[in-house]
């Protein structure tokens, strides 16, 4: 499958998906760690892709989302943002309802 | 200081900012002393009025162009003048977890 199709399928098949460096239990970057912490705080299951072990996705996802850096949080097919935005939304109490709604389907 | 100056002039030209603060945070990360790899940008501009955070960051990335490939991280905190008047200070960046050892910047 073409890499862009593969990315599209991942994003469409998972209501909540985080592209990050490392894994939720062992993040490899402070920005990814902070983002995954905010997301885990919401208490819902989410999918993740470790872009350090998926170099093709790392190279192509920035084109897909017009977003050059990681982590990237996608909810219901829409790019929510990276660490700065997710952390800010968490602090404002905006992340929880978004995640709860997405988890409910 | 080359990238620092280059980024400041790109951003000044693109956003006519009321406030621009570019901090080289590379010393917080596992890169050689004197590196220009990790930056934090606090940007206050009229151009952000009516734009959600994702769109604001995308306009910054678009203005940065190839410069984004030459650095490892750009923490972004974007405000309209009204928001900045209320907030007045940007959040701290996260500590490094060693992930940039995998990169070549």
Coordinates of N, CA and C in Angstrom, one line a residue:
Chain A
X1 N 0.9 -1.2 0.0 CA 0.0 0.0 0.0 C 0.9 1.2 0.0
X2 N 0.5 2.2 -0.7 CA 1.2 3.5 -0.8 C 1.2 4.1 0.7
X3 N 2.3 4.7 1.0 CA 2.5 5.2 2.4 C 1.4 6.3 2.8
X4 N 1.0 7.1 1.8 CA 0.0 8.1 2.1 C -1.3 7.5 2.3
X5 N -1.6 6.4 1.6 CA -2.9 5.6 1.8 C -2.8 5.0 3.2
X6 N -1.6 4.5 3.6 CA -1.5 3.8 4.9 C -1.7 4.8 6.0
X7 N -1.2 6.0 5.9 CA -1.4 7.0 6.9 C -2.9 7.4 7.0
X8 N -3.5 7.5 5.8 CA -4.9 7.9 5.8 C -5.8 6.8 6.5
X9 N -5.4 5.6 6.2 CA -6.2 4.5 6.8 C -6.0 4.5 8.3
X10 N -4.8 4.7 8.8 CA -4.5 4.7 10.2 C -5.4 5.8 10.9
X11 N -5.4 7.0 10.3 CA -6.1 8.1 10.9 C -7.6 7.9 10.8
X12 N -8.1 7.3 9.8 CA -9.5 7.1 9.6 C -10.0 5.9 10.5
X13 N -9.1 4.9 10.7 CA -9.5 3.7 11.5 C -9.5 4.0 13.0
X14 N -8.7 5.0 13.4 CA -8.6 5.2 14.8 C -9.1 6.6 15.2
X15 N -10.1 6.6 16.0 CA -10.7 7.9 16.4 C -9.7 8.8 17.2
X16 N -8.8 8.1 17.9 CA -7.8 8.9 18.7 C -6.4 8.2 18.4
X17 N -5.6 9.0 17.7 CA -4.2 8.4 17.3 C -3.2 9.4 17.6
X18 N -2.1 9.0 18.2 CA -1.0 9.9 18.6 C 0.3 9.4 17.8
X19 N 0.9 10.2 17.0 CA 2.1 9.9 16.4 C 3.2 10.5 17.3
X20 N 4.1 9.7 17.8 CA 5.0 10.2 18.8 C 6.4 9.6 18.7
X21 N 7.4 10.1 19.5 CA 8.7 9.5 19.5 C 8.7 8.6 20.8
X22 N 8.9 7.3 20.5 CA 8.8 6.3 21.6 C 7.4 5.8 21.8
X23 N 7.2 5.2 22.9 CA 5.9 4.6 23.3 C 5.3 5.4 24.5
X24 N 4.0 5.2 24.7 CA 3.4 5.9 25.9 C 4.1 5.6 27.2
X25 N 4.6 4.4 27.4 CA 5.3 4.0 28.6 C 6.8 4.4 28.6
X26 N 7.3 4.6 27.4 CA 8.7 5.0 27.3 C 8.9 6.0 26.2
X27 N 8.4 7.3 26.4 CA 8.6 8.3 25.4 C 10.0 8.7 25.3
X28 N 10.4 9.1 24.0 CA 11.8 9.3 23.8 C 12.1 10.8 23.6
X29 N 11.1 11.6 23.9 CA 11.3 13.1 23.7 C 10.4 13.8 24.7
X30 N 10.8 14.9 25.2 CA 10.1 15.6 26.2 C 8.7 16.1 25.7
X31 N 8.7 16.5 24.5 CA 7.4 17.0 23.9 C 6.4 15.8 23.7
X32 N 6.9 14.7 23.3 CA 6.0 13.5 23.2 C 5.6 13.1 24.6
X33 N 6.5 13.1 25.6 CA 6.1 12.7 27.0 C 5.0 13.6 27.5
X34 N 5.1 14.9 27.3 CA 4.2 15.8 27.9 C 2.8 15.6 27.2
X35 N 2.8 15.4 25.9 CA 1.6 15.2 25.2 C 0.9 13.9 25.6
X36 N 1.6 12.8 25.7 CA 1.0 11.5 26.0 C 0.5 11.5 27.5
X37 N 1.2 12.3 28.3 CA 0.7 12.4 29.7 C -0.7 13.1 29.8
X38 N -0.8 14.2 29.0 CA -2.1 14.9 28.9 C -3.2 13.9 28.4
X39 N -2.8 13.2 27.4 CA -3.8 12.3 26.8 C -4.2 11.1 27.7
X40 N -3.2 10.6 28.4 CA -3.5 9.5 29.3 C -4.3 9.9 30.5
X41 N -4.2 11.2 30.8 CA -5.0 11.8 31.9 C -6.5 11.8 31.6
X42 N -6.8 11.7 30.3 CA -8.2 11.7 29.9 C -8.8 10.3 30.1
X43 N -8.0 9.3 30.3 CA -8.5 8.0 30.7 C -9.2 7.1 29.7
X44 N -8.9 7.5 28.4 CA -9.5 6.7 27.3 C -8.4 6.0 26.5
X45 N -8.8 4.9 25.9 CA -7.8 4.2 25.1 C -7.5 5.0 23.8
X46 N -6.3 4.9 23.4 CA -5.9 5.6 22.1 C -4.9 4.7 21.4
X47 N -4.8 4.9 20.1 CA -3.8 4.3 19.3 C -2.5 5.2 19.2
X48 N -1.4 4.6 19.0 CA -0.2 5.4 18.9 C 0.7 4.7 17.8
X49 N 1.5 5.5 17.2 CA 2.6 5.0 16.3 C 3.9 5.7 16.7
X50 N 4.9 4.8 17.0 CA 6.2 5.3 17.3 C 7.0 5.6 16.0
X51 N 7.1 6.9 15.7 CA 7.7 7.3 14.4 C 9.2 7.0 14.4
X52 N 9.9 6.8 15.5 CA 11.3 6.5 15.5 C 11.5 5.1 14.9
X53 N 10.5 4.2 15.1 CA 10.7 2.9 14.4 C 9.8 2.8 13.1
X54 N 9.2 3.9 12.7 CA 8.5 3.9 11.4 C 9.0 5.1 10.6
X55 N 10.2 5.0 10.1 CA 10.8 6.1 9.4 C 10.0 6.6 8.2
X56 N 9.3 5.7 7.5 CA 8.6 6.1 6.3 C 7.4 7.0 6.7
X57 N 6.7 6.7 7.8 CA 5.6 7.5 8.3 C 6.2 8.8 8.8
X58 N 7.3 8.8 9.5 CA 8.0 10.0 10.0 C 8.3 10.9 8.8
X59 N 8.7 10.4 7.7 CA 9.1 11.2 6.6 C 7.9 11.8 5.8
X60 N 6.8 11.1 5.9 CA 5.6 11.5 5.0 C 4.4 12.1 5.7
X61 N 4.3 11.8 7.0 CA 3.1 12.4 7.8 C 3.2 13.9 7.7
X62 N 4.3 14.5 7.8 CA 4.4 16.0 7.8 C 3.7 16.6 6.5
X63 N 3.8 15.9 5.4 CA 3.2 16.3 4.1 C 1.7 16.1 4.2
X64 N 1.3 15.0 4.9 CA -0.1 14.7 4.9 C -0.9 15.7 5.7
X65 N -0.3 16.1 6.9 CA -1.0 17.1 7.7 C -0.6 18.5 7.7
X66 N 0.4 18.8 6.7 CA 0.9 20.1 6.7 C 1.5 20.6 8.0
X67 N 2.2 19.6 8.7 CA 2.7 19.8 10.0 C 4.0 19.2 10.2
X68 N 5.1 19.9 10.3 CA 6.5 19.3 10.1 C 7.0 18.6 11.4
X69 N 6.4 18.7 12.5 CA 7.0 18.2 13.7 C 6.2 17.1 14.4
X70 N 6.8 16.4 15.4 CA 6.2 15.4 16.2 C 6.3 15.8 17.7
X71 N 5.3 15.4 18.5 CA 4.2 14.5 18.3 C 3.1 15.2 17.5
X72 N 2.1 14.4 17.0 CA 0.9 14.9 16.4 C -0.3 14.1 16.9
X73 N -1.3 14.8 17.4 CA -2.5 14.2 17.9 C -3.6 14.4 16.8
X74 N -4.2 13.2 16.4 CA -5.3 13.3 15.5 C -6.5 12.7 16.1
X75 N -7.6 13.4 16.0 CA -8.9 13.0 16.6 C -10.0 13.0 15.6
X76 N -10.6 11.9 15.3 CA -11.7 11.8 14.3 C -11.2 12.4 13.0
X77 N -10.0 12.0 12.6 CA -9.5 12.4 11.3 C -9.0 13.8 11.2
X78 N -9.0 14.5 12.3 CA -8.6 15.9 12.2 C -7.4 16.1 13.1
X79 N -6.4 16.9 12.6 CA -5.2 17.2 13.3 C -5.6 18.2 14.4
X80 N -5.3 17.8 15.7 CA -5.6 18.6 16.8 C -4.4 19.5 17.1
X81 N -3.2 18.9 17.0 CA -1.9 19.7 17.1 C -0.8 18.9 17.7
X82 N 0.2 19.7 18.1 CA 1.4 19.0 18.7 C 1.4 19.3 20.2
X83 N 2.6 19.2 20.8 CA 2.7 19.3 22.3 C 2.1 20.6 22.8
X84 N 2.4 21.7 22.2 CA 2.0 23.0 22.7 C 0.5 23.2 22.8
X85 N -0.1 22.7 21.7 CA -1.6 22.9 21.6 C -2.3 21.9 22.5
X86 N -1.8 20.7 22.5 CA -2.5 19.6 23.4 C -2.3 20.0 24.9
X87 N -1.2 20.5 25.3 CA -0.9 20.9 26.7 C -1.8 22.0 27.0
X88 N -1.9 23.0 26.1 CA -2.7 24.2 26.4 C -4.2 23.8 26.5
X89 N -4.7 22.9 25.6 CA -6.1 22.4 25.7 C -6.3 21.7 27.0
X90 N -5.4 20.9 27.4 CA -5.5 20.1 28.6 C -5.6 21.1 29.8
X91 N -4.8 22.1 29.8 CA -4.8 23.1 30.9 C -6.1 23.9 31.0
X92 N -6.7 24.1 29.8 CA -8.0 24.8 29.7 C -9.2 23.9 29.9
X93 N -9.0 22.6 30.1 CA -10.1 21.7 30.2 C -10.8 21.4 28.9
X94 N -10.2 21.7 27.8 CA -10.8 21.4 26.5 C -10.5 20.1 25.9
X95 N -9.4 19.4 26.4 CA -9.0 18.2 25.9 C -9.9 17.0 26.3
X96 N -10.3 17.0 27.6 CA -11.1 15.9 28.1 C -12.4 15.7 27.3
X97 N -13.2 16.7 27.1 CA -14.5 16.5 26.4 C -14.2 16.1 25.0
X98 N -13.2 16.6 24.3 CA -12.9 16.2 23.0 C -12.5 14.7 22.9
X99 N -11.7 14.2 23.8 CA -11.3 12.8 23.9 C -12.5 11.9 24.3
X100 N -13.2 12.3 25.3 CA -14.4 11.5 25.7 C -15.4 11.4 24.5
X101 N -15.6 12.4 23.8 CA -16.6 12.4 22.7 C -16.1 11.4 21.6
X102 N -14.8 11.5 21.3 CA -14.2 10.7 20.3 C -14.2 9.2 20.7
X103 N -13.9 9.0 22.0 CA -13.9 7.6 22.5 C -15.3 7.0 22.4
X104 N -16.3 7.8 22.6 CA -17.7 7.3 22.6 C -18.1 7.0 21.1
X105 N -17.3 7.4 20.2 CA -17.6 7.1 18.8 C -18.0 8.3 18.1
Chain B
X1 N 24.8 31.7 16.3 CA 23.6 32.6 16.3 C 23.0 32.7 14.9
X2 N 23.6 32.0 13.9 CA 23.1 32.2 12.6 C 21.6 31.9 12.4
X3 N 21.2 30.7 12.9 CA 19.8 30.3 12.7 C 18.9 31.2 13.5
X4 N 19.4 31.6 14.7 CA 18.6 32.5 15.6 C 18.2 33.7 14.8
X5 N 19.2 34.4 14.2 CA 19.0 35.6 13.4 C 18.1 35.3 12.2
X6 N 18.4 34.2 11.5 CA 17.6 33.9 10.3 C 16.1 33.7 10.7
X7 N 15.8 33.0 11.8 CA 14.5 32.7 12.2 C 13.8 34.0 12.6
X8 N 14.5 34.8 13.3 CA 13.9 36.1 13.8 C 13.5 37.0 12.6
X9 N 14.4 37.0 11.5 CA 14.1 37.8 10.4 C 12.9 37.3 9.6
X10 N 12.9 35.9 9.4 CA 11.8 35.3 8.7 C 10.4 35.6 9.4
X11 N 10.4 35.5 10.7 CA 9.2 35.7 11.5 C 8.8 37.1 11.5
X12 N 9.8 38.0 11.7 CA 9.4 39.5 11.7 C 8.8 39.9 10.4
X13 N 9.4 39.4 9.3 CA 8.9 39.8 8.0 C 7.5 39.2 7.7
X14 N 7.2 38.0 8.2 CA 6.0 37.4 7.9 C 4.8 37.8 8.8
X15 N 5.1 38.2 10.0 CA 4.0 38.4 11.0 C 3.9 39.8 11.5
X16 N 4.9 40.7 11.2 CA 4.9 42.0 11.8 C 4.5 41.9 13.3
X17 N 5.2 41.2 14.1 CA 4.8 40.9 15.4 C 4.9 42.1 16.4
X18 N 3.9 42.1 17.3 CA 4.0 43.1 18.4 C 5.0 42.6 19.4
X19 N 5.2 41.3 19.5 CA 6.1 40.8 20.5 C 6.7 39.5 19.9
X20 N 8.0 39.4 19.9 CA 8.7 38.2 19.4 C 9.8 37.8 20.3
X21 N 9.7 36.6 20.8 CA 10.7 36.1 21.7 C 11.2 34.8 21.2
X22 N 12.4 34.7 20.8 CA 13.0 33.4 20.3 C 14.1 33.0 21.2
X23 N 13.8 31.9 21.9 CA 14.8 31.4 22.9 C 15.5 30.1 22.4
X24 N 16.8 30.1 22.4 CA 17.5 28.9 22.0 C 17.6 28.0 23.3
X25 N 16.8 26.9 23.2 CA 16.7 26.0 24.4 C 17.5 24.8 24.1
X26 N 18.5 24.8 23.2 CA 19.2 23.6 22.8 C 20.0 23.1 24.0
X27 N 20.4 24.0 24.9 CA 21.2 23.6 26.1 C 20.4 22.6 26.9
X28 N 19.1 22.6 26.8 CA 18.3 21.7 27.6 C 18.3 20.2 27.0
X29 N 18.9 20.1 25.9 CA 18.8 18.8 25.2 C 20.1 18.1 25.0
X30 N 20.1 16.9 24.5 CA 21.3 16.1 24.4 C 22.0 16.4 23.0
X31 N 22.4 17.6 22.9 CA 23.1 18.1 21.7 C 24.4 18.8 22.1
X32 N 25.4 18.9 21.2 CA 26.6 19.6 21.6 C 26.4 21.0 22.0
X33 N 27.3 21.5 22.9 CA 27.2 22.9 23.4 C 27.3 23.9 22.2
X34 N 26.5 24.9 22.3 CA 26.5 25.9 21.2 C 25.6 25.5 20.0
X35 N 24.8 24.4 20.1 CA 23.9 24.0 19.1 C 22.8 25.0 18.9
X36 N 22.2 25.0 17.7 CA 21.0 25.7 17.4 C 20.0 24.7 16.9
X37 N 19.5 23.9 17.8 CA 18.6 22.8 17.4 C 17.2 22.9 17.9
X38 N 17.1 23.4 19.2 CA 15.8 23.5 19.8 C 15.5 25.0 20.1
X39 N 14.4 25.4 19.6 CA 14.0 26.8 19.9 C 12.6 26.9 20.4
X40 N 12.3 28.0 21.2 CA 11.0 28.3 21.6 C 10.6 29.7 21.1
X41 N 9.5 29.8 20.4 CA 9.1 31.0 19.8 C 7.8 31.5 20.5
X42 N 7.8 32.7 21.1 CA 6.6 33.3 21.6 C 6.3 34.5 20.6
X43 N 5.1 34.4 20.0 CA 4.8 35.3 18.9 C 3.4 36.0 19.2
X44 N 3.4 37.3 19.2 CA 2.2 38.0 19.3 C 1.9 38.8 18.1
X45 N 0.8 38.5 17.4 CA 0.6 39.2 16.1 C -0.9 39.3 15.8
X46 N -1.3 40.4 15.2 CA -2.7 40.6 14.7 C -3.1 39.5 13.7
X47 N -2.1 38.9 13.0 CA -2.4 37.9 12.0 C -3.1 36.7 12.5
X48 N -3.0 36.5 13.9 CA -3.6 35.3 14.4 C -5.1 35.4 14.8
X49 N -5.6 36.6 14.6 CA -7.0 36.9 15.0 C -7.9 36.0 14.1
X50 N -8.8 35.3 14.8 CA -9.8 34.4 14.1 C -9.3 33.1 13.7
X51 N -8.0 32.8 14.0 CA -7.4 31.5 13.6 C -7.3 30.6 14.9
X52 N -7.7 29.3 14.7 CA -7.5 28.3 15.8 C -6.0 28.0 15.9
X53 N -5.6 27.4 17.0 CA -4.2 27.1 17.2 C -3.5 26.4 16.1
X54 N -4.2 25.3 15.6 CA -3.6 24.5 14.5 C -3.3 25.4 13.3
X55 N -4.2 26.2 12.9 CA -4.0 27.1 11.8 C -2.9 28.1 12.0
X56 N -2.8 28.6 13.3 CA -1.8 29.6 13.6 C -0.4 28.9 13.4
X57 N -0.3 27.7 14.0 CA 1.0 27.0 13.9 C 1.3 26.7 12.4
X58 N 0.3 26.3 11.7 CA 0.6 26.0 10.3 C 1.1 27.2 9.5
X59 N 0.6 28.4 9.8 CA 1.1 29.6 9.1 C 2.5 29.9 9.5
X60 N 2.9 29.6 10.8 CA 4.3 29.8 11.2 C 5.2 28.7 10.5
X61 N 4.7 27.5 10.4 CA 5.5 26.5 9.7 C 5.7 26.8 8.2
X62 N 4.6 27.3 7.6 CA 4.7 27.7 6.2 C 5.7 28.8 6.0
X63 N 5.7 29.8 6.9 CA 6.6 30.9 6.8 C 8.1 30.4 7.0
X64 N 8.2 29.5 7.9 CA 9.6 28.9 8.2 C 10.1 28.1 7.0
X65 N 9.3 27.4 6.3 CA 9.7 26.7 5.1 C 10.8 25.7 5.4
X66 N 11.9 25.8 4.6 CA 13.0 24.8 4.8 C 13.7 24.9 6.1
X67 N 13.6 26.1 6.7 CA 14.2 26.3 8.0 C 13.8 25.2 9.0
X68 N 12.5 24.7 8.9 CA 12.1 23.7 9.8 C 12.9 22.4 9.7
X69 N 13.5 22.2 8.5 CA 14.3 21.0 8.4 C 15.6 21.1 9.0
X70 N 16.0 22.3 9.3 CA 17.4 22.6 9.8 C 17.4 22.6 11.3
X71 N 16.2 22.5 12.0 CA 16.2 22.5 13.4 C 15.5 21.3 13.9
X72 N 15.6 21.0 15.2 CA 15.0 19.8 15.7 C 13.6 20.1 16.2
X73 N 13.4 21.2 17.0 CA 12.2 21.5 17.6 C 11.9 23.0 17.6
X74 N 10.7 23.3 17.5 CA 10.2 24.7 17.6 C 9.0 24.7 18.4
X75 N 9.1 25.0 19.7 CA 8.0 25.1 20.6 C 7.3 26.4 20.2
X76 N 6.0 26.4 20.0 CA 5.3 27.6 19.5 C 4.2 28.0 20.5
X77 N 4.2 29.3 20.8 CA 3.2 29.9 21.6 C 2.7 31.2 20.9
X78 N 1.5 31.1 20.3 CA 1.0 32.2 19.5 C -0.2 32.9 20.1
X79 N -0.1 34.2 20.1 CA -1.2 34.9 20.7 C -1.6 36.1 19.8
X80 N -2.9 36.5 19.9 CA -3.3 37.8 19.4 C -2.9 38.8 20.5
X81 N -2.8 40.1 20.1 CA -2.4 41.1 21.1 C -3.4 41.1 22.3
X82 N -4.7 40.8 22.1 CA -5.6 40.8 23.2 C -5.3 39.6 24.1
X83 N -5.1 38.5 23.5 CA -4.8 37.3 24.4 C -3.5 37.5 25.2
X84 N -2.5 38.1 24.5 CA -1.2 38.3 25.2 C -1.4 39.2 26.4
X85 N -2.3 40.2 26.2 CA -2.5 41.2 27.3 C -3.1 40.4 28.5
X86 N -3.9 39.4 28.3 CA -4.5 38.7 29.4 C -3.5 37.7 30.0
X87 N -2.7 37.0 29.1 CA -1.8 35.9 29.6 C -0.5 36.5 30.0
X88 N 0.2 37.2 29.1 CA 1.4 37.9 29.4 C 2.7 37.0 29.6
X89 N 2.5 35.7 29.7 CA 3.7 34.8 29.8 C 3.4 33.5 29.1
X90 N 4.4 32.9 28.5 CA 4.2 31.7 27.8 C 4.7 30.5 28.7
X91 N 4.1 29.3 28.5 CA 4.5 28.2 29.3 C 6.0 27.7 29.1
X92 N 6.5 27.0 30.1 CA 7.8 26.5 30.0 C 7.9 25.3 29.1
X93 N 9.0 25.1 28.4 CA 9.2 23.9 27.6 C 9.6 22.7 28.4
X94 N 9.3 21.5 27.9 CA 9.6 20.2 28.6 C 11.1 20.0 28.6
X95 N 11.5 19.2 29.6 CA 12.9 18.7 29.7 C 13.1 17.6 28.6
X96 N 14.4 17.5 28.2 CA 14.7 16.5 27.2 C 14.7 15.1 27.7
X97 N 14.4 14.1 26.8 CA 14.5 12.7 27.2 C 15.4 12.0 26.3
X98 N 16.2 12.7 25.6 CA 17.3 12.1 24.8 C 17.0 11.7 23.4
X99 N 15.8 12.0 22.9 CA 15.3 11.6 21.6 C 16.1 12.2 20.5
X100 N 16.7 13.4 20.7 CA 17.4 14.0 19.6 C 18.8 13.4 19.2
X101 N 19.2 12.4 20.1 CA 20.4 11.6 19.7 C 20.1 10.8 18.4
X102 N 18.8 10.6 18.1 CA 18.5 9.9 16.9 C 18.6 10.8 15.6
X103 N 18.8 12.0 15.8 CA 18.7 13.0 14.7 C 20.1 13.4 14.3
X104 N 20.1 14.1 13.1 CA 21.4 14.5 12.6 C 21.6 16.0 12.5
X105 N 20.7 16.8 13.1 CA 20.8 18.2 13.0 C 22.0 18.7 13.8

